[in-house]
Amino acid sequence: MIDTVKMYCVIDKTTYDIISSNSVIKTSYHAATGEVFYNIINDHLKRLL
């Protein structure tokens, strides 16, 4: 069983903005410093594009 798959592709800024503004974003950050460790953007692309 595969739990997580990472996919990397080159997309333009407009496409990235559409995806990120309509998705669930999970962020890990250090509370004291505000340093962001990572963002996970999650949603179904078929619905967004």
Coordinates of N, CA, C and O in Angstrom, one line a residue:
M1 N 0.8 -1.2 0.0 CA 0.0 0.0 0.0 C 0.9 1.2 0.0 O 1.9 1.3 0.7
I2 N 0.6 2.2 -0.8 CA 1.3 3.5 -0.9 C 0.5 4.5 -0.1 O -0.7 4.8 -0.4
D3 N 1.1 5.1 0.9 CA 0.5 6.2 1.7 C 0.6 7.6 1.1 O -0.3 8.3 1.1
T4 N 1.8 7.9 0.7 CA 2.1 9.2 0.2 C 3.0 9.2 -1.1 O 3.9 8.4 -1.2
V5 N 2.6 10.0 -2.0 CA 3.4 10.1 -3.3 C 3.8 11.6 -3.4 O 2.9 12.5 -3.4
K6 N 5.0 11.9 -3.7 CA 5.5 13.2 -3.9 C 5.7 13.4 -5.4 O 6.3 12.5 -6.1
M7 N 5.1 14.4 -6.0 CA 5.2 14.7 -7.4 C 5.8 16.1 -7.6 O 5.3 17.0 -6.9
Y8 N 6.7 16.2 -8.4 CA 7.3 17.5 -8.7 C 7.1 17.9 -10.2 O 7.4 17.0 -11.1
C9 N 6.7 19.0 -10.5 CA 6.6 19.5 -11.9 C 6.7 21.0 -11.9 O 6.5 21.7 -10.9
V10 N 7.1 21.5 -13.1 CA 7.2 22.9 -13.3 C 5.9 23.5 -13.7 O 5.3 23.0 -14.7
I11 N 5.4 24.5 -13.0 CA 4.1 25.2 -13.3 C 4.3 26.7 -13.2 O 5.2 27.1 -12.5
D12 N 3.5 27.4 -13.9 CA 3.7 28.9 -13.9 C 3.0 29.4 -12.6 O 2.3 28.8 -11.9
K13 N 3.3 30.7 -12.3 CA 2.8 31.3 -11.1 C 1.3 31.4 -11.0 O 0.7 31.2 -10.0
T14 N 0.7 31.6 -12.1 CA -0.8 31.7 -12.2 C -1.4 30.4 -11.8 O -2.4 30.4 -11.0
T15 N -0.9 29.3 -12.3 CA -1.4 28.0 -12.0 C -1.2 27.7 -10.5 O -2.1 27.1 -9.9
Y16 N 0.0 28.0 -10.0 CA 0.3 27.7 -8.6 C -0.7 28.5 -7.7 O -1.2 28.0 -6.8
D17 N -1.0 29.8 -8.1 CA -1.9 30.6 -7.3 C -3.3 30.0 -7.3 O -4.0 30.0 -6.2
I18 N -3.8 29.5 -8.4 CA -5.1 28.9 -8.5 C -5.2 27.7 -7.6 O -6.1 27.5 -6.8
I19 N -4.1 26.8 -7.7 CA -4.1 25.6 -6.8 C -4.0 26.0 -5.4 O -4.8 25.5 -4.6
S20 N -3.1 26.8 -5.0 CA -2.9 27.1 -3.5 C -4.1 27.9 -2.9 O -4.4 27.7 -1.8
S21 N -4.7 28.7 -3.7 CA -5.8 29.5 -3.1 C -7.1 28.8 -2.9 O -8.0 29.2 -2.3
N22 N -7.2 27.6 -3.6 CA -8.4 26.8 -3.5 C -8.2 25.4 -2.8 O -9.0 24.5 -2.9
S23 N -7.1 25.3 -2.1 CA -6.7 24.0 -1.5 C -6.6 24.1 0.0 O -6.6 25.1 0.6
V24 N -6.5 22.9 0.6 CA -6.2 22.8 2.0 C -4.7 22.8 2.1 O -4.0 22.0 1.5
I25 N -4.2 23.8 2.9 CA -2.7 23.9 3.1 C -2.4 23.6 4.6 O -2.9 24.2 5.5
K26 N -1.5 22.6 4.8 CA -1.0 22.3 6.1 C 0.4 22.8 6.2 O 1.3 22.6 5.3
T27 N 0.7 23.6 7.3 CA 2.0 24.2 7.4 C 2.6 23.8 8.8 O 1.9 23.8 9.8
S28 N 3.9 23.6 8.8 CA 4.6 23.3 10.0 C 5.6 24.5 10.2 O 6.3 24.9 9.3
Y29 N 5.5 25.1 11.4 CA 6.3 26.2 11.7 C 6.7 26.3 13.2 O 6.1 25.6 14.0
H30 N 7.8 27.0 13.5 CA 8.2 27.1 14.8 C 7.5 28.3 15.5 O 7.5 29.4 15.0
A31 N 6.7 28.1 16.5 CA 5.9 29.1 17.1 C 6.6 30.3 17.6 O 6.1 31.4 17.5
A32 N 7.8 30.1 18.2 CA 8.5 31.2 18.8 C 9.1 32.1 17.7 O 9.1 33.4 17.9
T33 N 9.6 31.5 16.6 CA 10.3 32.3 15.6 C 9.5 32.6 14.4 O 9.8 33.6 13.6
G34 N 8.4 31.8 14.2 CA 7.6 32.0 13.0 C 8.2 31.4 11.7 O 7.7 31.5 10.6
E35 N 9.3 30.7 11.9 CA 10.0 30.0 10.8 C 9.1 28.9 10.2 O 8.7 28.1 10.9
V36 N 8.9 29.0 8.9 CA 8.1 27.9 8.3 C 9.0 26.8 7.8 O 10.0 27.1 7.1
F37 N 8.7 25.6 8.2 CA 9.5 24.4 7.8 C 9.0 23.8 6.5 O 9.8 23.5 5.7
Y38 N 7.7 23.7 6.3 CA 7.1 23.2 5.1 C 5.6 23.5 5.0 O 5.0 23.8 5.9
N39 N 5.1 23.5 3.7 CA 3.7 23.6 3.4 C 3.3 22.4 2.6 O 4.1 22.0 1.7
I40 N 2.2 21.8 2.9 CA 1.7 20.7 2.1 C 0.3 21.2 1.5 O -0.6 21.6 2.3
I41 N 0.3 21.3 0.2 CA -0.9 21.8 -0.5 C -1.6 20.6 -1.0 O -1.1 19.8 -1.7
N42 N -2.9 20.4 -0.6 CA -3.6 19.2 -0.9 C -5.0 19.5 -1.4 O -5.8 20.2 -0.8
D43 N -5.4 18.9 -2.6 CA -6.7 19.0 -3.1 C -6.7 18.2 -4.4 O -5.7 17.7 -4.9
H44 N -7.9 18.1 -5.0 CA -8.1 17.4 -6.3 C -7.9 18.3 -7.4 O -8.6 19.3 -7.5
L45 N -6.9 18.1 -8.3 CA -6.6 19.0 -9.4 C -7.7 19.1 -10.4 O -8.0 20.1 -11.0
K46 N -8.4 18.0 -10.6 CA -9.5 18.0 -11.6 C -10.6 19.1 -11.2 O -11.1 19.7 -12.1
R47 N -10.8 19.2 -9.9 CA -11.8 20.2 -9.5 C -11.3 21.6 -9.7 O -12.1 22.6 -9.8
L48 N -10.0 21.9 -9.6 CA -9.4 23.2 -9.6 C -9.1 23.8 -10.9 O -9.2 25.0 -11.2
L49 N -8.7 22.9 -11.8 CA -8.2 23.4 -13.1 C -9.2 23.2 -14.3 O -10.0 22.3 -14.2

